């Protein structure tokens, strides 16, 4: 992560931010190099909020207003040669579909920067590998990410339990995982964040589970100080969000989890042998 992004994250730590304020904070982290030069109107447009929300955000951080916040950012470590960002700016002549692709490429680049320090992913992989069983939670928009993760995890982990349906049974299933010996829960949380996901994670914490969460932002409503949250931005340029970065981060976590499972390679080889015997795949 860049020094500018790190500086912003430290500034936001310890503050209880509303969902709108978390959206602003997330936007500033993504635009860390430009943040000290954005007007409140420009930041509001980039974050998709109102200008008064930006002012209230600055006050929530302890500043007299947004100008004081911007002055603080400039004085802390003024970026050299930064220019104000313009929403949607990119290679000239691209249509909206191409712009969405380029936005996802930027999300992946940002993820690559976050992974420069592999320690959080390695820690998460060890927690997931050690949990028997391993519950994998993802509701609504995040269900596809959870399902994909659970599908591959089951090839190397002896007991993976997919949780993609809400309702009164969800907490019962979490309790069942705890009774069976689970020590951790893997969660995918994407916008719009279902209230049931927040409630399920609260129940999992109460039951003593360690939580590993892939979310669209470190300021997502599911964020909790005791959890291991790994951010991966979603694309918002189309009618429905795109989630290439969360999907890739899930695969990275699978790789880290395999490192914590001594028999992972043997399980994969056994599966390949059986698949070949059954003619399971068209070659």
PDB file of C-alpha atoms in Angstrom:
ATOM      1  CA  UNK A   1       0.000   0.000   0.000  1.00  0.00           C
ATOM      2  CA  UNK A   2       1.284   3.488  -0.823  1.00  0.00           C
ATOM      3  CA  UNK A   3       2.396   5.818   1.973  1.00  0.00           C
ATOM      4  CA  UNK A   4      -0.464   8.184   1.113  1.00  0.00           C
ATOM      5  CA  UNK A   5      -3.042   5.387   1.449  1.00  0.00           C
ATOM      6  CA  UNK A   6      -1.479   4.213   4.707  1.00  0.00           C
ATOM      7  CA  UNK A   7      -1.549   7.744   6.092  1.00  0.00           C
ATOM      8  CA  UNK A   8      -5.247   8.051   5.294  1.00  0.00           C
ATOM      9  CA  UNK A   9      -6.106   4.689   6.855  1.00  0.00           C
ATOM     10  CA  UNK A  10      -4.350   5.734  10.072  1.00  0.00           C
ATOM     11  CA  UNK A  11      -6.307   9.001  10.049  1.00  0.00           C
ATOM     12  CA  UNK A  12      -9.605   7.095   9.826  1.00  0.00           C
ATOM     13  CA  UNK A  13      -8.748   4.476  12.477  1.00  0.00           C
ATOM     14  CA  UNK A  14     -10.698   4.683  15.716  1.00  0.00           C
ATOM     15  CA  UNK A  15     -13.596   6.707  14.276  1.00  0.00           C
ATOM     16  CA  UNK A  16     -17.139   5.334  14.086  1.00  0.00           C
ATOM     17  CA  UNK A  17     -18.172   6.300  10.588  1.00  0.00           C
ATOM     18  CA  UNK A  18     -21.626   6.074   9.056  1.00  0.00           C
ATOM     19  CA  UNK A  19     -22.085   4.070   5.826  1.00  0.00           C
ATOM     20  CA  UNK A  20     -21.976   7.326   3.834  1.00  0.00           C
ATOM     21  CA  UNK A  21     -18.812   8.420   5.625  1.00  0.00           C
ATOM     22  CA  UNK A  22     -17.216   5.020   5.017  1.00  0.00           C
ATOM     23  CA  UNK A  23     -17.960   5.496   1.322  1.00  0.00           C
ATOM     24  CA  UNK A  24     -16.135   8.836   1.375  1.00  0.00           C
ATOM     25  CA  UNK A  25     -13.203   7.327   3.291  1.00  0.00           C
ATOM     26  CA  UNK A  26     -12.957   4.452   0.828  1.00  0.00           C
ATOM     27  CA  UNK A  27     -12.968   6.892  -2.098  1.00  0.00           C
ATOM     28  CA  UNK A  28     -10.181   8.945  -0.510  1.00  0.00           C
ATOM     29  CA  UNK A  29      -8.027   5.866   0.044  1.00  0.00           C
ATOM     30  CA  UNK A  30      -8.439   4.836  -3.575  1.00  0.00           C
ATOM     31  CA  UNK A  31      -7.587   8.395  -4.690  1.00  0.00           C
ATOM     32  CA  UNK A  32      -4.937   8.903  -2.033  1.00  0.00           C
ATOM     33  CA  UNK A  33      -2.553  10.813  -4.267  1.00  0.00           C
ATOM     34  CA  UNK A  34      -5.243  13.271  -5.346  1.00  0.00           C
ATOM     35  CA  UNK A  35      -7.163  13.576  -2.067  1.00  0.00           C
ATOM     36  CA  UNK A  36      -5.337  16.706  -0.749  1.00  0.00           C
ATOM     37  CA  UNK A  37      -6.235  18.584  -3.951  1.00  0.00           C
ATOM     38  CA  UNK A  38      -9.925  17.666  -4.276  1.00  0.00           C
ATOM     39  CA  UNK A  39     -12.581  20.212  -3.429  1.00  0.00           C
ATOM     40  CA  UNK A  40     -15.501  19.072  -1.307  1.00  0.00           C
ATOM     41  CA  UNK A  41     -17.707  19.142  -4.413  1.00  0.00           C
ATOM     42  CA  UNK A  42     -15.242  17.004  -6.401  1.00  0.00           C
ATOM     43  CA  UNK A  43     -14.904  14.500  -3.558  1.00  0.00           C
ATOM     44  CA  UNK A  44     -18.679  14.322  -3.170  1.00  0.00           C
ATOM     45  CA  UNK A  45     -19.070  13.581  -6.890  1.00  0.00           C
ATOM     46  CA  UNK A  46     -16.362  10.908  -6.833  1.00  0.00           C
ATOM     47  CA  UNK A  47     -17.858   9.218  -3.771  1.00  0.00           C
ATOM     48  CA  UNK A  48     -21.442   9.557  -4.981  1.00  0.00           C
ATOM     49  CA  UNK A  49     -22.592  11.501  -1.921  1.00  0.00           C
ATOM     50  CA  UNK A  50     -23.775  15.033  -1.176  1.00  0.00           C
ATOM     51  CA  UNK A  51     -21.408  17.917  -0.495  1.00  0.00           C
ATOM     52  CA  UNK A  52     -22.791  18.411   3.057  1.00  0.00           C
ATOM     53  CA  UNK A  53     -21.943  14.738   3.711  1.00  0.00           C
ATOM     54  CA  UNK A  54     -18.304  15.522   2.968  1.00  0.00           C
ATOM     55  CA  UNK A  55     -18.402  18.380   5.467  1.00  0.00           C
ATOM     56  CA  UNK A  56     -19.960  16.157   8.133  1.00  0.00           C
ATOM     57  CA  UNK A  57     -17.326  13.523   7.376  1.00  0.00           C
ATOM     58  CA  UNK A  58     -14.522  16.012   8.074  1.00  0.00           C
ATOM     59  CA  UNK A  59     -16.172  17.072  11.333  1.00  0.00           C
ATOM     60  CA  UNK A  60     -16.535  13.400  12.362  1.00  0.00           C
ATOM     61  CA  UNK A  61     -12.753  13.096  12.006  1.00  0.00           C
ATOM     62  CA  UNK A  62     -12.252  16.003  14.387  1.00  0.00           C
ATOM     63  CA  UNK A  63     -11.715  18.879  11.935  1.00  0.00           C
ATOM     64  CA  UNK A  64     -13.565  22.186  11.818  1.00  0.00           C
ATOM     65  CA  UNK A  65     -14.624  21.445   8.254  1.00  0.00           C
ATOM     66  CA  UNK A  66     -13.421  20.006   4.979  1.00  0.00           C
ATOM     67  CA  UNK A  67     -10.901  22.803   4.266  1.00  0.00           C
ATOM     68  CA  UNK A  68      -9.161  21.961   7.549  1.00  0.00           C
ATOM     69  CA  UNK A  69      -9.049  18.283   6.613  1.00  0.00           C
ATOM     70  CA  UNK A  70      -7.624  19.059   3.193  1.00  0.00           C
ATOM     71  CA  UNK A  71      -5.045  21.408   4.726  1.00  0.00           C
ATOM     72  CA  UNK A  72      -4.022  18.645   7.118  1.00  0.00           C
ATOM     73  CA  UNK A  73      -3.513  16.229   4.239  1.00  0.00           C
ATOM     74  CA  UNK A  74      -1.418  18.743   2.304  1.00  0.00           C
ATOM     75  CA  UNK A  75       0.758  19.549   5.308  1.00  0.00           C
ATOM     76  CA  UNK A  76       1.248  15.907   6.303  1.00  0.00           C
ATOM     77  CA  UNK A  77       3.000  14.863   3.112  1.00  0.00           C
ATOM     78  CA  UNK A  78       2.104  16.895   0.012  1.00  0.00           C
ATOM     79  CA  UNK A  79       2.167  14.626  -3.061  1.00  0.00           C
ATOM     80  CA  UNK A  80       4.330  15.926  -5.841  1.00  0.00           C
ATOM     81  CA  UNK A  81       2.737  16.628  -9.186  1.00  0.00           C
ATOM     82  CA  UNK A  82      -0.718  15.310  -8.244  1.00  0.00           C
ATOM     83  CA  UNK A  83      -3.661  16.589 -10.239  1.00  0.00           C
ATOM     84  CA  UNK A  84      -7.333  16.583  -9.263  1.00  0.00           C
ATOM     85  CA  UNK A  85      -9.040  13.412 -10.328  1.00  0.00           C
ATOM     86  CA  UNK A  86     -11.990  13.455 -12.665  1.00  0.00           C
ATOM     87  CA  UNK A  87     -14.569  10.712 -12.345  1.00  0.00           C
ATOM     88  CA  UNK A  88     -14.493   8.340 -15.277  1.00  0.00           C
ATOM     89  CA  UNK A  89     -11.257   9.781 -16.610  1.00  0.00           C
ATOM     90  CA  UNK A  90      -9.192   7.238 -18.549  1.00  0.00           C
ATOM     91  CA  UNK A  91      -7.879   6.530 -22.048  1.00  0.00           C
ATOM     92  CA  UNK A  92      -9.629   8.807 -24.525  1.00  0.00           C
ATOM     93  CA  UNK A  93     -12.321   7.433 -26.796  1.00  0.00           C
ATOM     94  CA  UNK A  94     -13.434   4.512 -24.649  1.00  0.00           C
ATOM     95  CA  UNK A  95     -17.100   3.596 -24.421  1.00  0.00           C
ATOM     96  CA  UNK A  96     -18.778   2.832 -21.093  1.00  0.00           C
ATOM     97  CA  UNK A  97     -18.089  -0.893 -21.355  1.00  0.00           C
ATOM     98  CA  UNK A  98     -14.387  -0.357 -21.964  1.00  0.00           C
ATOM     99  CA  UNK A  99     -14.272   2.135 -19.104  1.00  0.00           C
ATOM    100  CA  UNK A 100     -15.739  -0.514 -16.802  1.00  0.00           C
ATOM    101  CA  UNK A 101     -12.981  -2.920 -17.835  1.00  0.00           C
ATOM    102  CA  UNK A 102     -10.292  -0.312 -17.202  1.00  0.00           C
ATOM    103  CA  UNK A 103     -11.827   0.427 -13.791  1.00  0.00           C
ATOM    104  CA  UNK A 104     -11.534  -3.263 -12.907  1.00  0.00           C
ATOM    105  CA  UNK A 105      -7.924  -3.272 -14.062  1.00  0.00           C
ATOM    106  CA  UNK A 106      -7.275  -0.417 -11.624  1.00  0.00           C
ATOM    107  CA  UNK A 107      -8.981  -2.399  -8.858  1.00  0.00           C
ATOM    108  CA  UNK A 108      -6.679  -5.330  -9.563  1.00  0.00           C
ATOM    109  CA  UNK A 109      -3.628  -3.053  -9.536  1.00  0.00           C
ATOM    110  CA  UNK A 110      -4.724  -1.704  -6.166  1.00  0.00           C
ATOM    111  CA  UNK A 111      -5.125  -5.269  -4.890  1.00  0.00           C
ATOM    112  CA  UNK A 112      -1.616  -6.109  -6.096  1.00  0.00           C
ATOM    113  CA  UNK A 113      -0.318  -3.157  -4.077  1.00  0.00           C
ATOM    114  CA  UNK A 114      -2.128  -4.367  -0.962  1.00  0.00           C
ATOM    115  CA  UNK A 115      -0.591  -7.821  -1.402  1.00  0.00           C
ATOM    116  CA  UNK A 116       2.939  -6.413  -1.242  1.00  0.00           C
ATOM    117  CA  UNK A 117       2.687  -7.348   2.416  1.00  0.00           C
ATOM    118  CA  UNK A 118       1.572 -11.014   2.366  1.00  0.00           C
ATOM    119  CA  UNK A 119       1.316 -11.280   6.153  1.00  0.00           C
ATOM    120  CA  UNK A 120      -2.485 -10.747   6.469  1.00  0.00           C
ATOM    121  CA  UNK A 121      -3.226 -13.293   3.737  1.00  0.00           C
ATOM    122  CA  UNK A 122      -0.819 -15.822   5.229  1.00  0.00           C
ATOM    123  CA  UNK A 123      -2.391 -15.351   8.645  1.00  0.00           C
ATOM    124  CA  UNK A 124      -5.864 -15.781   7.140  1.00  0.00           C
ATOM    125  CA  UNK A 125      -4.809 -18.921   5.272  1.00  0.00           C
ATOM    126  CA  UNK A 126      -3.517 -20.488   8.485  1.00  0.00           C
ATOM    127  CA  UNK A 127      -6.772 -19.710  10.337  1.00  0.00           C
ATOM    128  CA  UNK A 128      -8.915 -21.207   7.570  1.00  0.00           C
ATOM    129  CA  UNK A 129      -6.753 -24.298   7.184  1.00  0.00           C
ATOM    130  CA  UNK A 130      -6.943 -25.054  10.903  1.00  0.00           C
ATOM    131  CA  UNK A 131     -10.734 -24.767  11.194  1.00  0.00           C
ATOM    132  CA  UNK A 132     -12.666 -28.071  11.233  1.00  0.00           C
ATOM    133  CA  UNK A 133     -15.253 -27.568   9.862  1.00  0.00           C
ATOM    134  CA  UNK A 134     -14.756 -24.410   7.793  1.00  0.00           C
ATOM    135  CA  UNK A 135     -17.970 -22.374   7.340  1.00  0.00           C
ATOM    136  CA  UNK A 136     -17.988 -20.086   4.282  1.00  0.00           C
ATOM    137  CA  UNK A 137     -20.546 -17.275   4.390  1.00  0.00           C
ATOM    138  CA  UNK A 138     -21.812 -15.122   1.539  1.00  0.00           C
ATOM    139  CA  UNK A 139     -25.342 -13.740   1.155  1.00  0.00           C
ATOM    140  CA  UNK A 140     -27.063 -12.183  -1.859  1.00  0.00           C
ATOM    141  CA  UNK A 141     -24.459 -10.526  -4.127  1.00  0.00           C
ATOM    142  CA  UNK A 142     -21.646 -12.268  -2.256  1.00  0.00           C
ATOM    143  CA  UNK A 143     -23.161 -15.743  -2.620  1.00  0.00           C
ATOM    144  CA  UNK A 144     -21.363 -16.384  -5.911  1.00  0.00           C
ATOM    145  CA  UNK A 145     -17.985 -15.535  -4.384  1.00  0.00           C
ATOM    146  CA  UNK A 146     -18.641 -17.759  -1.368  1.00  0.00           C
ATOM    147  CA  UNK A 147     -19.822 -20.632  -3.577  1.00  0.00           C
ATOM    148  CA  UNK A 148     -16.740 -20.446  -5.789  1.00  0.00           C
ATOM    149  CA  UNK A 149     -14.436 -20.359  -2.791  1.00  0.00           C
ATOM    150  CA  UNK A 150     -16.210 -23.281  -1.102  1.00  0.00           C
ATOM    151  CA  UNK A 151     -16.168 -25.359  -4.308  1.00  0.00           C
ATOM    152  CA  UNK A 152     -12.394 -25.215  -4.599  1.00  0.00           C
ATOM    153  CA  UNK A 153     -11.738 -25.279  -0.850  1.00  0.00           C
ATOM    154  CA  UNK A 154     -13.591 -28.590  -0.584  1.00  0.00           C
ATOM    155  CA  UNK A 155     -10.998 -30.181  -2.871  1.00  0.00           C
ATOM    156  CA  UNK A 156      -8.270 -29.683  -0.262  1.00  0.00           C
ATOM    157  CA  UNK A 157     -10.111 -29.105   3.043  1.00  0.00           C
ATOM    158  CA  UNK A 158     -11.867 -32.076   4.700  1.00  0.00           C
ATOM    159  CA  UNK A 159     -15.004 -30.237   5.860  1.00  0.00           C
ATOM    160  CA  UNK A 160     -16.269 -27.081   4.148  1.00  0.00           C
ATOM    161  CA  UNK A 161     -19.800 -25.849   4.903  1.00  0.00           C
ATOM    162  CA  UNK A 162     -21.326 -23.276   2.552  1.00  0.00           C
ATOM    163  CA  UNK A 163     -23.707 -20.697   4.029  1.00  0.00           C
ATOM    164  CA  UNK A 164     -25.470 -18.722   1.291  1.00  0.00           C
ATOM    165  CA  UNK A 165     -29.053 -18.637   2.579  1.00  0.00           C
ATOM    166  CA  UNK A 166     -30.243 -16.225   5.232  1.00  0.00           C
ATOM    167  CA  UNK A 167     -33.271 -16.557   7.432  1.00  0.00           C
ATOM    168  CA  UNK A 168     -33.737 -18.052  10.875  1.00  0.00           C
ATOM    169  CA  UNK A 169     -31.727 -21.159   9.997  1.00  0.00           C
ATOM    170  CA  UNK A 170     -28.498 -19.263   9.321  1.00  0.00           C
ATOM    171  CA  UNK A 171     -27.544 -18.722  12.945  1.00  0.00           C
ATOM    172  CA  UNK A 172     -28.506 -22.313  13.693  1.00  0.00           C
ATOM    173  CA  UNK A 173     -26.075 -23.503  11.047  1.00  0.00           C
ATOM    174  CA  UNK A 174     -23.321 -21.290  12.455  1.00  0.00           C
ATOM    175  CA  UNK A 175     -23.998 -22.737  15.915  1.00  0.00           C
ATOM    176  CA  UNK A 176     -23.814 -26.219  14.390  1.00  0.00           C
ATOM    177  CA  UNK A 177     -20.388 -25.435  12.921  1.00  0.00           C
ATOM    178  CA  UNK A 178     -19.202 -24.233  16.322  1.00  0.00           C
ATOM    179  CA  UNK A 179     -20.459 -27.399  18.039  1.00  0.00           C
ATOM    180  CA  UNK A 180     -18.627 -29.458  15.398  1.00  0.00           C
ATOM    181  CA  UNK A 181     -15.356 -27.737  16.296  1.00  0.00           C
ATOM    182  CA  UNK A 182     -15.033 -24.796  13.896  1.00  0.00           C
ATOM    183  CA  UNK A 183     -12.477 -22.186  14.894  1.00  0.00           C
ATOM    184  CA  UNK A 184     -12.857 -19.697  12.043  1.00  0.00           C
ATOM    185  CA  UNK A 185     -15.394 -18.468   9.511  1.00  0.00           C
ATOM    186  CA  UNK A 186     -14.690 -17.227   5.982  1.00  0.00           C
ATOM    187  CA  UNK A 187     -16.991 -14.414   4.866  1.00  0.00           C
ATOM    188  CA  UNK A 188     -17.475 -12.630   1.570  1.00  0.00           C
ATOM    189  CA  UNK A 189     -19.296  -9.320   2.016  1.00  0.00           C
ATOM    190  CA  UNK A 190     -20.161  -7.163  -0.992  1.00  0.00           C
ATOM    191  CA  UNK A 191     -22.534  -4.231  -1.573  1.00  0.00           C
ATOM    192  CA  UNK A 192     -25.305  -3.890  -0.888  1.00  0.00           C
ATOM    193  CA  UNK A 193     -24.476  -5.387   2.485  1.00  0.00           C
ATOM    194  CA  UNK A 194     -27.379  -7.452   3.858  1.00  0.00           C
ATOM    195  CA  UNK A 195     -28.253  -6.807   7.470  1.00  0.00           C
ATOM    196  CA  UNK A 196     -28.348 -10.597   7.899  1.00  0.00           C
ATOM    197  CA  UNK A 197     -24.622 -10.763   7.130  1.00  0.00           C
ATOM    198  CA  UNK A 198     -23.850  -8.268   9.893  1.00  0.00           C
ATOM    199  CA  UNK A 199     -26.059 -10.207  12.321  1.00  0.00           C
ATOM    200  CA  UNK A 200     -24.529 -13.554  11.337  1.00  0.00           C
ATOM    201  CA  UNK A 201     -21.018 -12.229  11.928  1.00  0.00           C
ATOM    202  CA  UNK A 202     -22.077 -10.857  15.314  1.00  0.00           C
ATOM    203  CA  UNK A 203     -23.342 -14.328  16.228  1.00  0.00           C
ATOM    204  CA  UNK A 204     -20.125 -15.959  14.988  1.00  0.00           C
ATOM    205  CA  UNK A 205     -18.010 -13.625  17.132  1.00  0.00           C
ATOM    206  CA  UNK A 206     -20.174 -14.291  20.182  1.00  0.00           C
ATOM    207  CA  UNK A 207     -19.584 -17.997  19.605  1.00  0.00           C
ATOM    208  CA  UNK A 208     -15.830 -17.441  19.593  1.00  0.00           C
ATOM    209  CA  UNK A 209     -15.087 -17.862  15.885  1.00  0.00           C
ATOM    210  CA  UNK A 210     -12.228 -15.958  14.255  1.00  0.00           C
ATOM    211  CA  UNK A 211     -13.577 -14.050  11.252  1.00  0.00           C
ATOM    212  CA  UNK A 212     -11.769 -13.664   7.937  1.00  0.00           C
ATOM    213  CA  UNK A 213     -13.673 -11.301   5.638  1.00  0.00           C
ATOM    214  CA  UNK A 214     -13.186 -10.285   2.029  1.00  0.00           C
ATOM    215  CA  UNK A 215     -15.081  -7.009   1.649  1.00  0.00           C
ATOM    216  CA  UNK A 216     -15.227  -4.187  -0.865  1.00  0.00           C
ATOM    217  CA  UNK A 217     -13.669  -1.764   1.616  1.00  0.00           C
ATOM    218  CA  UNK A 218     -11.963  -1.629   4.988  1.00  0.00           C
ATOM    219  CA  UNK A 219     -14.858   0.637   5.977  1.00  0.00           C
ATOM    220  CA  UNK A 220     -17.661  -1.751   4.967  1.00  0.00           C
ATOM    221  CA  UNK A 221     -20.548  -2.162   7.460  1.00  0.00           C
ATOM    222  CA  UNK A 222     -19.239  -5.636   8.324  1.00  0.00           C
ATOM    223  CA  UNK A 223     -15.879  -4.275   9.517  1.00  0.00           C
ATOM    224  CA  UNK A 224     -14.975  -5.112  13.120  1.00  0.00           C
ATOM    225  CA  UNK A 225     -11.733  -4.386  14.995  1.00  0.00           C
ATOM    226  CA  UNK A 226     -11.283  -8.010  16.023  1.00  0.00           C
ATOM    227  CA  UNK A 227     -11.697  -9.467  12.538  1.00  0.00           C
ATOM    228  CA  UNK A 228      -9.144 -10.026   9.811  1.00  0.00           C
ATOM    229  CA  UNK A 229     -10.637  -7.967   6.983  1.00  0.00           C
ATOM    230  CA  UNK A 230      -9.034  -8.028   3.536  1.00  0.00           C
ATOM    231  CA  UNK A 231     -10.327  -5.304   1.186  1.00  0.00           C
ATOM    232  CA  UNK A 232     -10.860  -5.780  -2.551  1.00  0.00           C
ATOM    233  CA  UNK A 233     -12.721  -3.052  -4.424  1.00  0.00           C
ATOM    234  CA  UNK A 234     -15.709  -3.702  -6.659  1.00  0.00           C
ATOM    235  CA  UNK A 235     -16.382  -1.950  -9.962  1.00  0.00           C
ATOM    236  CA  UNK A 236     -19.341   0.423  -9.975  1.00  0.00           C
ATOM    237  CA  UNK A 237     -19.348   1.654 -13.579  1.00  0.00           C
ATOM    238  CA  UNK A 238     -22.140  -0.641 -14.777  1.00  0.00           C
ATOM    239  CA  UNK A 239     -25.713  -1.154 -13.611  1.00  0.00           C
ATOM    240  CA  UNK A 240     -24.523  -4.062 -11.459  1.00  0.00           C
ATOM    241  CA  UNK A 241     -21.249  -4.131  -9.531  1.00  0.00           C
ATOM    242  CA  UNK A 242     -18.344  -6.164 -10.877  1.00  0.00           C
ATOM    243  CA  UNK A 243     -16.214  -8.194  -8.474  1.00  0.00           C
ATOM    244  CA  UNK A 244     -13.020  -9.317 -10.191  1.00  0.00           C
ATOM    245  CA  UNK A 245     -10.779  -8.224  -7.325  1.00  0.00           C
ATOM    246  CA  UNK A 246     -12.798  -9.993  -4.572  1.00  0.00           C
ATOM    247  CA  UNK A 247     -12.828 -13.169  -6.671  1.00  0.00           C
ATOM    248  CA  UNK A 248      -9.056 -13.048  -7.203  1.00  0.00           C
ATOM    249  CA  UNK A 249      -8.454 -12.340  -3.527  1.00  0.00           C
ATOM    250  CA  UNK A 250     -10.526 -15.414  -2.719  1.00  0.00           C
ATOM    251  CA  UNK A 251      -8.244 -17.514  -4.936  1.00  0.00           C
ATOM    252  CA  UNK A 252      -5.200 -16.001  -3.234  1.00  0.00           C
ATOM    253  CA  UNK A 253      -6.656 -17.038   0.125  1.00  0.00           C
ATOM    254  CA  UNK A 254      -7.181 -20.553  -1.220  1.00  0.00           C
ATOM    255  CA  UNK A 255      -3.501 -20.672  -2.150  1.00  0.00           C
ATOM    256  CA  UNK A 256      -2.513 -19.507   1.330  1.00  0.00           C
ATOM    257  CA  UNK A 257      -4.883 -22.036   2.884  1.00  0.00           C
ATOM    258  CA  UNK A 258      -3.286 -24.845   0.855  1.00  0.00           C
ATOM    259  CA  UNK A 259       0.062 -23.872   2.356  1.00  0.00           C
ATOM    260  CA  UNK A 260      -1.441 -24.657   5.764  1.00  0.00           C
ATOM    261  CA  UNK A 261      -2.820 -28.057   4.718  1.00  0.00           C
ATOM    262  CA  UNK A 262       0.024 -30.605   4.486  1.00  0.00           C
ATOM    263  CA  UNK A 263      -2.074 -33.062   2.484  1.00  0.00           C
ATOM    264  CA  UNK A 264      -3.530 -30.502   0.058  1.00  0.00           C
ATOM    265  CA  UNK A 265      -1.408 -31.616  -2.898  1.00  0.00           C
ATOM    266  CA  UNK A 266      -2.167 -35.274  -2.242  1.00  0.00           C
ATOM    267  CA  UNK A 267      -5.900 -34.529  -2.176  1.00  0.00           C
ATOM    268  CA  UNK A 268      -5.658 -32.688  -5.500  1.00  0.00           C
ATOM    269  CA  UNK A 269      -3.743 -35.524  -7.108  1.00  0.00           C
ATOM    270  CA  UNK A 270      -6.273 -38.048  -5.800  1.00  0.00           C
ATOM    271  CA  UNK A 271      -9.124 -36.007  -7.253  1.00  0.00           C
ATOM    272  CA  UNK A 272      -7.384 -35.757 -10.629  1.00  0.00           C
ATOM    273  CA  UNK A 273      -6.853 -39.512 -10.716  1.00  0.00           C
ATOM    274  CA  UNK A 274     -10.486 -40.258  -9.918  1.00  0.00           C
ATOM    275  CA  UNK A 275     -11.716 -37.654 -12.399  1.00  0.00           C
ATOM    276  CA  UNK A 276      -9.599 -39.303 -15.101  1.00  0.00           C
ATOM    277  CA  UNK A 277     -10.964 -42.760 -14.261  1.00  0.00           C
ATOM    278  CA  UNK A 278     -14.542 -41.470 -14.477  1.00  0.00           C
ATOM    279  CA  UNK A 279     -13.947 -39.445 -17.619  1.00  0.00           C
ATOM    280  CA  UNK A 280     -15.334 -36.517 -15.700  1.00  0.00           C
ATOM    281  CA  UNK A 281     -13.987 -33.766 -17.960  1.00  0.00           C
ATOM    282  CA  UNK A 282     -13.965 -33.382 -21.723  1.00  0.00           C
ATOM    283  CA  UNK A 283     -10.364 -33.015 -22.833  1.00  0.00           C
TER     284      UNK A 283
END
